[in-house]
Coordinates of C-alpha atoms and ligand atoms in Angstrom, one line a residue:
M1 CA 55.2 18.7 0.4
Q2 CA 58.6 17.0 0.9
A3 CA 59.9 18.8 -2.2
L4 CA 58.8 22.1 -0.8
R5 CA 60.4 21.4 2.6
F6 CA 63.6 20.4 0.8
A7 CA 63.6 23.6 -1.3
A8 CA 63.0 25.8 1.7
A9 CA 65.9 24.1 3.6
L10 CA 68.2 24.5 0.6
Y11 CA 67.4 28.2 0.2
R12 CA 67.8 28.8 3.9
A13 CA 71.2 27.1 3.8
R14 CA 72.2 29.3 0.8
F15 CA 71.0 32.5 2.5
D16 CA 73.0 31.5 5.6
I17 CA 76.2 31.0 3.6
V18 CA 75.8 34.4 1.8
Y19 CA 75.0 36.2 5.1
H20 CA 77.8 34.6 7.2
G21 CA 80.3 34.7 4.4
Y22 CA 79.9 38.3 3.2
V23 CA 78.6 39.9 6.3
R24 CA 80.2 38.0 9.2
R25 CA 83.3 36.9 7.2
D26 CA 82.9 33.3 8.4
P27 CA 85.8 31.4 6.6
M28 CA 83.8 28.2 6.1
S29 CA 81.0 30.1 4.4
R30 CA 83.5 32.2 2.3
L31 CA 84.8 28.9 0.8
H32 CA 81.4 28.6 -1.0
L33 CA 81.4 32.1 -2.3
K34 CA 83.5 34.0 -4.9
P35 CA 86.5 34.5 -4.7
G36 CA 87.0 31.7 -2.1
R37 CA 85.5 29.1 -4.4
D38 CA 88.2 29.8 -7.0
N39 CA 91.0 30.1 -4.6
P40 CA 90.4 28.6 -1.1
Y41 CA 94.1 28.9 -0.1
A42 CA 93.9 32.5 1.1
I43 CA 90.9 31.6 3.3
Y44 CA 92.8 28.6 4.7
D45 CA 95.5 31.1 5.7
T46 CA 93.0 33.1 7.7
V47 CA 91.8 29.9 9.5
R48 CA 95.4 29.1 10.3
A49 CA 96.0 32.6 11.7
G50 CA 93.0 32.0 14.0
G51 CA 94.8 29.1 15.8
D52 CA 95.2 25.4 15.6
L53 CA 91.6 24.6 16.2
V54 CA 89.0 27.3 15.3
P55 CA 85.3 27.1 16.3
T56 CA 82.8 27.1 13.4
R57 CA 79.5 28.8 13.4
L58 CA 77.7 25.5 13.4
G59 CA 79.3 24.5 16.7
N60 CA 82.2 22.4 15.4
Y61 CA 85.9 23.0 14.8
V62 CA 88.1 23.5 11.8
T63 CA 91.8 23.1 11.5
A64 CA 94.4 24.2 8.9
S65 CA 97.3 22.8 10.9
Y66 CA 99.2 19.8 9.4
P67 CA 100.1 18.3 12.8
I68 CA 96.6 18.6 14.1
C69 CA 95.0 17.2 10.9
S70 CA 97.4 14.4 10.7
S71 CA 97.0 13.4 14.4
I72 CA 93.1 13.6 14.3
L73 CA 92.9 11.5 11.1
R74 CA 95.0 8.8 12.9
D75 CA 93.3 9.1 16.3
R76 CA 91.1 6.1 17.0
R77 CA 89.1 8.2 19.4
F78 CA 87.7 10.0 16.4
G79 CA 85.4 8.5 13.7
V80 CA 83.7 9.5 10.5
R81 CA 80.4 9.8 12.3
S82 CA 79.0 9.8 15.8
S83 CA 79.4 6.5 17.6
E84 CA 75.7 6.6 18.3
I85 CA 74.8 6.1 14.6
N86 CA 75.0 2.6 13.3
G87 CA 73.9 1.0 10.0
P88 CA 73.7 2.5 6.6
G89 CA 73.6 6.2 6.0
A90 CA 73.5 9.0 8.6
P91 CA 70.2 10.8 8.8
G92 CA 69.8 13.0 5.8
D93 CA 72.4 11.2 3.7
S94 CA 71.2 10.6 0.2
L95 CA 73.7 7.9 -0.8
D96 CA 75.1 5.1 1.3
M97 CA 78.9 5.4 0.9
S98 CA 79.7 2.0 2.4
F99 CA 82.9 1.9 4.5
L100 CA 84.0 5.5 3.7
D101 CA 81.1 6.5 6.0
R102 CA 81.4 3.8 8.7
N103 CA 83.3 3.5 12.0
P104 CA 84.9 0.3 13.2
P105 CA 84.0 -2.5 13.5
D106 CA 81.9 -2.2 10.3
H107 CA 84.6 -0.2 8.6
T108 CA 87.3 -2.8 9.3
R109 CA 85.0 -5.6 8.1
L110 CA 84.0 -4.0 4.9
R111 CA 87.3 -2.5 4.0
R112 CA 88.9 -5.9 4.3
V113 CA 86.5 -7.2 1.6
A114 CA 87.4 -4.4 -0.9
Q115 CA 91.2 -4.4 -0.2
P116 CA 92.2 -7.4 -2.3
A117 CA 91.0 -5.6 -5.5
F118 CA 93.8 -3.0 -4.7
S119 CA 96.7 -5.3 -4.0
P120 CA 100.0 -4.4 -5.7
R121 CA 99.5 -7.4 -8.0
Q122 CA 96.0 -6.3 -9.1
I123 CA 97.1 -2.6 -9.5
G124 CA 100.2 -3.6 -11.5
G125 CA 97.8 -5.5 -13.8
Y126 CA 96.2 -2.2 -14.9
R127 CA 99.4 -0.7 -16.3
G128 CA 98.7 -2.1 -19.8
L129 CA 95.1 -0.9 -19.9
I130 CA 96.1 2.6 -18.6
E131 CA 98.9 3.0 -21.2
R132 CA 96.6 1.8 -24.0
S133 CA 93.8 4.1 -22.9
V134 CA 96.1 7.1 -22.5
D135 CA 97.7 6.6 -26.0
E136 CA 94.3 6.2 -27.7
L137 CA 93.0 9.4 -26.0
L138 CA 96.1 11.3 -27.0
D139 CA 95.9 10.1 -30.6
R140 CA 92.4 11.4 -30.8
A141 CA 93.3 14.7 -29.1
L142 CA 96.3 15.3 -31.3
A143 CA 94.2 14.7 -34.4
K144 CA 91.9 17.6 -33.2
G145 CA 94.7 20.0 -32.2
T146 CA 92.5 22.0 -29.9
F147 CA 90.5 20.0 -27.3
D148 CA 89.1 20.2 -23.8
L149 CA 91.4 18.3 -21.5
V150 CA 88.7 17.2 -19.1
P151 CA 86.2 15.3 -21.4
A152 CA 88.9 14.3 -23.9
F153 CA 91.6 13.0 -21.5
A154 CA 91.3 13.4 -17.8
A155 CA 87.7 11.9 -17.4
P156 CA 87.7 9.0 -19.8
L157 CA 90.9 7.4 -18.3
P158 CA 89.6 6.8 -14.8
I159 CA 86.2 5.7 -16.3
A160 CA 88.0 3.1 -18.4
V161 CA 89.9 1.8 -15.4
I162 CA 87.0 1.7 -13.0
T163 CA 84.8 0.0 -15.6
D164 CA 87.4 -2.7 -16.0
L165 CA 88.1 -3.0 -12.3
L166 CA 84.4 -3.6 -11.5
G167 CA 84.0 -5.8 -14.6
I168 CA 81.2 -3.7 -16.2
P169 CA 80.2 -5.4 -19.5
E170 CA 81.1 -3.5 -22.6
A171 CA 77.5 -2.9 -23.5
D172 CA 76.8 -1.1 -20.2
A173 CA 80.0 1.0 -20.1
G174 CA 78.5 4.1 -21.8
R175 CA 75.5 4.3 -19.4
F176 CA 77.7 3.5 -16.5
A177 CA 80.1 6.4 -17.3
K178 CA 77.3 8.9 -17.8
H179 CA 75.4 8.1 -14.6
G180 CA 78.6 7.7 -12.6
A181 CA 79.7 11.3 -13.6
T182 CA 76.4 12.7 -12.5
I183 CA 76.7 11.0 -9.1
G184 CA 80.4 11.8 -8.8
G185 CA 79.6 15.5 -9.5
A186 CA 77.2 15.6 -6.5
I187 CA 79.8 14.7 -3.9
D188 CA 79.7 18.3 -2.8
G189 CA 76.0 18.4 -2.2
I190 CA 72.8 19.1 -4.0
R191 CA 72.4 22.4 -5.8
G192 CA 68.6 22.6 -6.2
L193 CA 65.4 20.6 -6.9
R194 CA 66.3 19.9 -10.5
H195 CA 69.7 18.7 -9.5
A196 CA 68.2 16.4 -6.8
A197 CA 65.8 14.9 -9.4
E198 CA 68.7 14.4 -11.9
L199 CA 70.7 12.8 -9.2
K200 CA 67.9 10.4 -8.1
A201 CA 67.4 9.3 -11.8
A202 CA 71.2 8.7 -12.3
S203 CA 71.5 6.9 -9.0
D204 CA 68.5 4.6 -9.9
A205 CA 69.9 3.9 -13.4
L206 CA 73.4 3.2 -12.0
D207 CA 71.9 0.9 -9.4
T208 CA 70.2 -1.0 -12.2
V209 CA 73.5 -1.5 -14.1
L210 CA 75.3 -2.6 -10.9
T211 CA 72.4 -4.9 -9.7
D212 CA 72.5 -6.6 -13.2
L213 CA 76.2 -6.9 -12.9
I214 CA 76.0 -8.4 -9.4
T215 CA 73.4 -10.9 -10.6
L216 CA 75.6 -11.9 -13.6
R217 CA 78.7 -12.3 -11.4
R218 CA 76.8 -14.5 -8.9
Q219 CA 76.2 -16.9 -11.8
E220 CA 79.5 -16.4 -13.6
P221 CA 82.3 -15.2 -11.4
A222 CA 85.3 -13.6 -13.1
D223 CA 88.6 -12.0 -12.0
D224 CA 87.1 -8.6 -11.1
A225 CA 86.3 -6.6 -8.0
V226 CA 82.6 -7.4 -8.0
S227 CA 83.3 -11.2 -8.1
H228 CA 85.9 -10.8 -5.3
I229 CA 83.4 -8.9 -3.2
L230 CA 80.7 -11.6 -3.9
A231 CA 83.1 -14.3 -2.7
A232 CA 82.8 -12.8 0.8
E233 CA 79.0 -12.6 0.7
G234 CA 77.2 -13.8 3.8
D235 CA 80.4 -14.3 5.7
Q236 CA 82.0 -10.8 5.8
I237 CA 79.5 -8.7 3.8
Q238 CA 75.7 -8.8 3.8
S239 CA 73.9 -8.9 0.5
S240 CA 72.5 -5.4 1.1
E241 CA 76.0 -4.0 1.5
I242 CA 77.3 -5.1 -1.9
L243 CA 75.6 -2.4 -4.0
P244 CA 76.8 0.5 -1.8
M245 CA 80.3 -0.8 -1.9
C246 CA 80.3 -0.9 -5.7
R247 CA 78.9 2.6 -5.8
L248 CA 81.7 3.8 -3.4
L249 CA 84.4 2.3 -5.6
L250 CA 83.0 4.1 -8.6
V251 CA 82.4 7.5 -7.1
A252 CA 85.6 7.6 -5.0
G253 CA 87.7 6.4 -7.9
F254 CA 86.4 8.5 -10.6
E255 CA 85.8 12.1 -9.6
T256 CA 89.0 12.4 -7.7
T257 CA 91.4 11.1 -10.4
V258 CA 89.9 13.3 -13.1
N259 CA 90.7 16.3 -10.9
L260 CA 94.2 15.1 -10.1
I261 CA 95.0 15.0 -13.8
G262 CA 93.3 18.4 -14.4
N263 CA 95.0 20.1 -11.4
A264 CA 98.4 18.7 -12.4
V265 CA 98.2 20.0 -16.0
N266 CA 96.8 23.3 -14.8
A267 CA 99.7 23.8 -12.3
L268 CA 102.3 22.8 -14.9
L269 CA 101.0 25.1 -17.6
D270 CA 101.0 27.9 -15.0
H271 CA 104.7 27.1 -14.4
P272 CA 106.1 26.8 -17.9
A273 CA 109.7 26.2 -16.8
Q274 CA 108.6 23.2 -14.8
W275 CA 106.5 21.9 -17.7
A276 CA 109.7 22.2 -19.8
D277 CA 111.6 20.3 -17.2
L278 CA 109.0 17.6 -17.2
C279 CA 109.1 17.3 -21.0
A280 CA 112.9 17.0 -20.8
D281 CA 112.7 14.1 -18.4
P282 CA 109.2 12.7 -18.2
A283 CA 110.2 9.2 -16.9
R284 CA 111.8 10.7 -13.8
L285 CA 109.7 13.8 -13.2
A286 CA 106.1 12.6 -13.8
E287 CA 105.9 11.0 -10.4
K288 CA 107.3 14.0 -8.7
A289 CA 104.8 16.3 -10.5
V290 CA 101.9 14.1 -9.4
E291 CA 103.1 14.1 -5.8
E292 CA 103.6 17.9 -5.8
T293 CA 100.1 18.4 -7.3
L294 CA 98.6 16.2 -4.5
R295 CA 100.4 18.4 -2.0
W296 CA 99.8 21.8 -3.5
D297 CA 96.4 21.5 -5.1
P298 CA 94.7 18.3 -4.0
P299 CA 91.5 17.0 -5.5
V300 CA 89.9 16.3 -2.1
Q301 CA 90.2 19.5 -0.1
R302 CA 88.9 18.4 3.3
T303 CA 87.3 15.7 5.3
A304 CA 85.9 15.6 8.9
R305 CA 86.0 13.5 12.1
C306 CA 83.7 13.2 15.0
A307 CA 84.9 12.8 18.6
F308 CA 83.8 9.6 20.4
E309 CA 84.6 11.2 23.8
D310 CA 85.9 14.6 25.1
I311 CA 89.4 15.0 23.6
E312 CA 92.0 17.7 24.1
A313 CA 93.5 18.9 20.8
G314 CA 95.2 22.1 19.7
G315 CA 94.7 23.7 23.1
R316 CA 90.9 23.1 23.1
V317 CA 88.6 20.4 24.2
V318 CA 86.6 18.8 21.4
K319 CA 83.4 17.5 23.0
R320 CA 82.0 14.1 22.3
D321 CA 80.0 14.2 19.1
Q322 CA 81.6 17.5 17.9
F323 CA 83.1 17.4 14.5
V324 CA 86.6 18.7 13.5
I325 CA 86.8 19.7 9.8
T326 CA 90.3 18.7 8.7
L327 CA 91.3 21.0 5.8
I328 CA 93.6 18.7 3.9
G329 CA 94.3 21.4 1.2
A330 CA 95.4 23.8 4.0
A331 CA 97.5 21.2 6.0
N332 CA 99.5 20.4 2.8
R333 CA 100.6 24.1 2.7
D334 CA 101.3 24.5 6.4
P335 CA 104.5 26.6 6.6
S336 CA 105.4 25.1 9.9
V337 CA 106.0 21.8 8.1
F338 CA 106.7 22.5 4.4
S339 CA 109.4 25.1 3.3
R340 CA 108.0 27.5 0.7
A341 CA 104.7 25.8 1.4
G342 CA 102.7 28.0 -1.1
T343 CA 105.1 27.4 -4.0
F344 CA 104.5 24.7 -6.6
D345 CA 107.8 22.9 -7.1
I346 CA 108.1 19.5 -8.7
H347 CA 111.7 19.3 -7.8
R348 CA 111.1 19.5 -4.0
T349 CA 111.8 16.8 -1.5
P350 CA 108.9 17.3 0.9
E351 CA 109.5 17.4 4.6
A352 CA 106.5 15.3 5.3
D353 CA 103.9 13.1 3.5
H354 CA 101.0 15.1 2.1
L355 CA 97.5 14.3 3.4
A356 CA 95.8 14.3 -0.1
F357 CA 94.8 10.6 0.5
S358 CA 93.9 11.3 4.1
G359 CA 95.5 9.3 6.9
G360 CA 94.8 6.5 9.5
I361 CA 92.2 3.8 8.9
H362 CA 90.4 5.7 6.1
Y363 CA 93.6 6.3 4.1
C364 CA 92.5 6.1 0.4
V365 CA 92.4 2.4 -0.6
G366 CA 92.7 3.5 -4.3
A367 CA 95.8 5.7 -3.8
P368 CA 98.2 3.3 -5.7
L369 CA 95.8 3.1 -8.6
A370 CA 95.2 6.9 -8.7
R371 CA 99.0 7.4 -8.7
L372 CA 99.6 4.9 -11.5
E373 CA 96.9 6.5 -13.7
A374 CA 98.1 10.1 -13.1
V375 CA 101.8 9.3 -13.5
I376 CA 101.3 7.5 -16.8
A377 CA 98.9 10.2 -18.0
L378 CA 101.4 13.0 -17.2
Q379 CA 104.4 11.1 -18.6
R380 CA 102.7 10.3 -21.9
L381 CA 101.3 13.9 -22.2
A382 CA 104.7 15.4 -21.7
E383 CA 106.3 12.9 -24.2
R384 CA 103.7 13.4 -26.9
M385 CA 102.6 17.0 -26.5
P386 CA 105.5 19.1 -25.3
N387 CA 104.0 22.1 -27.0
L388 CA 100.8 21.8 -25.1
R389 CA 99.3 25.3 -24.2
R390 CA 96.1 26.9 -23.1
A391 CA 93.4 27.6 -25.7
G392 CA 91.2 29.5 -23.3
A393 CA 90.4 30.0 -19.6
I394 CA 89.7 27.0 -17.4
R395 CA 86.3 26.8 -15.7
R396 CA 86.3 25.3 -12.2
R397 CA 83.7 23.0 -10.9
N398 CA 81.2 24.6 -8.6
A399 CA 82.4 22.7 -5.5
T400 CA 84.4 23.3 -2.4
L401 CA 85.2 19.7 -1.2
I402 CA 86.4 18.5 -4.6
R403 CA 88.6 20.9 -6.5
G404 CA 89.5 20.8 -10.2
P405 CA 88.6 22.1 -13.6
I406 CA 85.4 21.1 -15.4
E407 CA 86.5 22.8 -18.7
F408 CA 90.1 23.1 -19.7
P409 CA 90.6 24.2 -23.3
V410 CA 94.1 23.3 -24.6
H411 CA 96.0 23.1 -27.9
A412 CA 98.8 20.8 -29.0
D413 CA 100.4 21.3 -32.4
R414 CA 101.0 18.0 -34.2
R415 CA 103.3 19.6 -36.9
V416 CA 105.9 20.6 -34.4
L417 CA 105.8 17.1 -32.9
T418 CA 106.3 15.3 -36.2
S419 CA 109.3 17.5 -37.1
H420 CA 111.1 16.4 -33.9
Ligands
HEM501 C1 93.7 11.4 -6.9 C2 92.8 10.5 -6.6 C3 92.2 10.2 -5.3 C4 92.2 11.1 -4.2 C5 92.7 12.5 -4.0 C6 91.5 10.3 -3.1 C7 91.3 10.8 -1.9 C8 90.7 10.1 -0.8 C9 90.6 10.5 0.5 C10 91.0 11.9 1.0 C11 90.0 9.6 1.2 C12 89.6 9.5 2.7 C13 88.5 10.4 3.2 C14 88.5 10.5 4.7 O1 89.5 10.3 5.3 O2 87.4 10.8 5.2 C15 89.7 8.5 0.3 C16 89.1 7.3 0.7 C17 88.8 6.3 -0.3 N1 89.1 6.3 -1.6 FE1 90.2 7.6 -2.6 N2 91.1 9.1 -3.6 C18 91.5 9.0 -4.9 C19 91.4 7.9 -5.8 C20 90.7 6.8 -5.5 C21 90.6 5.7 -6.4 C22 91.1 5.6 -7.8 C23 89.8 4.8 -5.7 C24 89.3 3.4 -6.1 C25 89.1 3.0 -7.3 C26 89.5 5.3 -4.4 C27 88.7 4.7 -3.4 C28 88.6 5.1 -2.1 C29 87.9 4.4 -1.1 C30 87.1 3.1 -1.3 C31 88.0 5.1 0.1 C32 87.4 4.8 1.4 C33 88.5 4.3 2.4 C34 88.1 4.1 3.8 O3 87.1 4.8 4.2 O4 88.7 3.2 4.4 N3 90.1 6.5 -4.3 N4 90.2 8.8 -0.9

């Protein structure tokens, strides 16, 4: 009976999207349909043309404006959920996303527990692992010549890092990666009954791996994130909050970084002169290429905030408990802030910080790690595969919140390299 109700709700939601997207031209619905799913940026422009704050058909607001996005993300009168809802998981949530999904004071308390795992000293300690992983993956890819950039390069790197960060034992790493990918892939929502069942199975299996790990680290603490989190148990974090926090670190750290690497390589191969520039000076330009990708084609396209009270913004009043959808991908191309906003240019000195990692108290805690992974990945790719080229069309993931390729066939010719 529950499954039937779930299926009915899912199909009704799909019908609504098709109707409102194709018939009523509602921009938020059009994001889920072709061609908006492939290229949301044209739709963001229509939102921007509608004003700073545009009402949505579900009674909330959406903004494509950089100044409005930026100020709402930093405004403490907004939260990630209604101030009325406390405790784990808003109604209807399938997964507890720990402090990503909490308002202060819970957010402040839980984030403080996770933060030490991302200190500059800890992050710097990952450089060796990242360089080794990148080189091993590129060795294997070069031996093949033609390969899919996502499963062969972009995905295994963040998995290796997050496995190490959490301290997952070697024997569990394979299962951990597989189930983590299933859960990460569902960030955008559940596509159907079969997907829901797959997700439940993956989530249960992952919980088993993480629960075993938590038990192990209670007995034998090590220098990893789980041990650091456990050190705060009872005092700053309840036992029941530990598993969701580990899950958050996995999901937030994995799916996003894969797409950053995929989007960066995709943009660079679409702009061959800039790929050539990067190959000529990888040590200097890899970081700039990563930052420009984060601005121009960010892996996380939007987030949302809920008003705790009636608040004036963008010439409108956002009522208490109304949400504002902050279109990060649109704000990063706001022509009132960035010159040639729609142009990918790794040489630019941007007029403002992009919002790819959000802003305010929920600013991505893993940003330095994501940057380090992506910069090393791009630098080594440019150094070792300057002749990298497409070997087929990319296929994008069927998602609107997370943006990136799921299949990315490429070719790199080893013979040309060895003759250098
Ligand atoms: C390119 C890679 C990444 C991108 C684009 C990204 C993006 C984001 C964004 C936009 C948010 C805030 C969402 C909001 O304001 O509602 C966020 C939060 C978060 N991210 Fe990342 N992220 C990335 C990598 C990582 C990594 C590698 C980790 C950890 C290993 C991580 C862990 C987190 C956590 C724990 C939060 C919650 C912060 C909070 O609510 O206070 N992220 N990320």
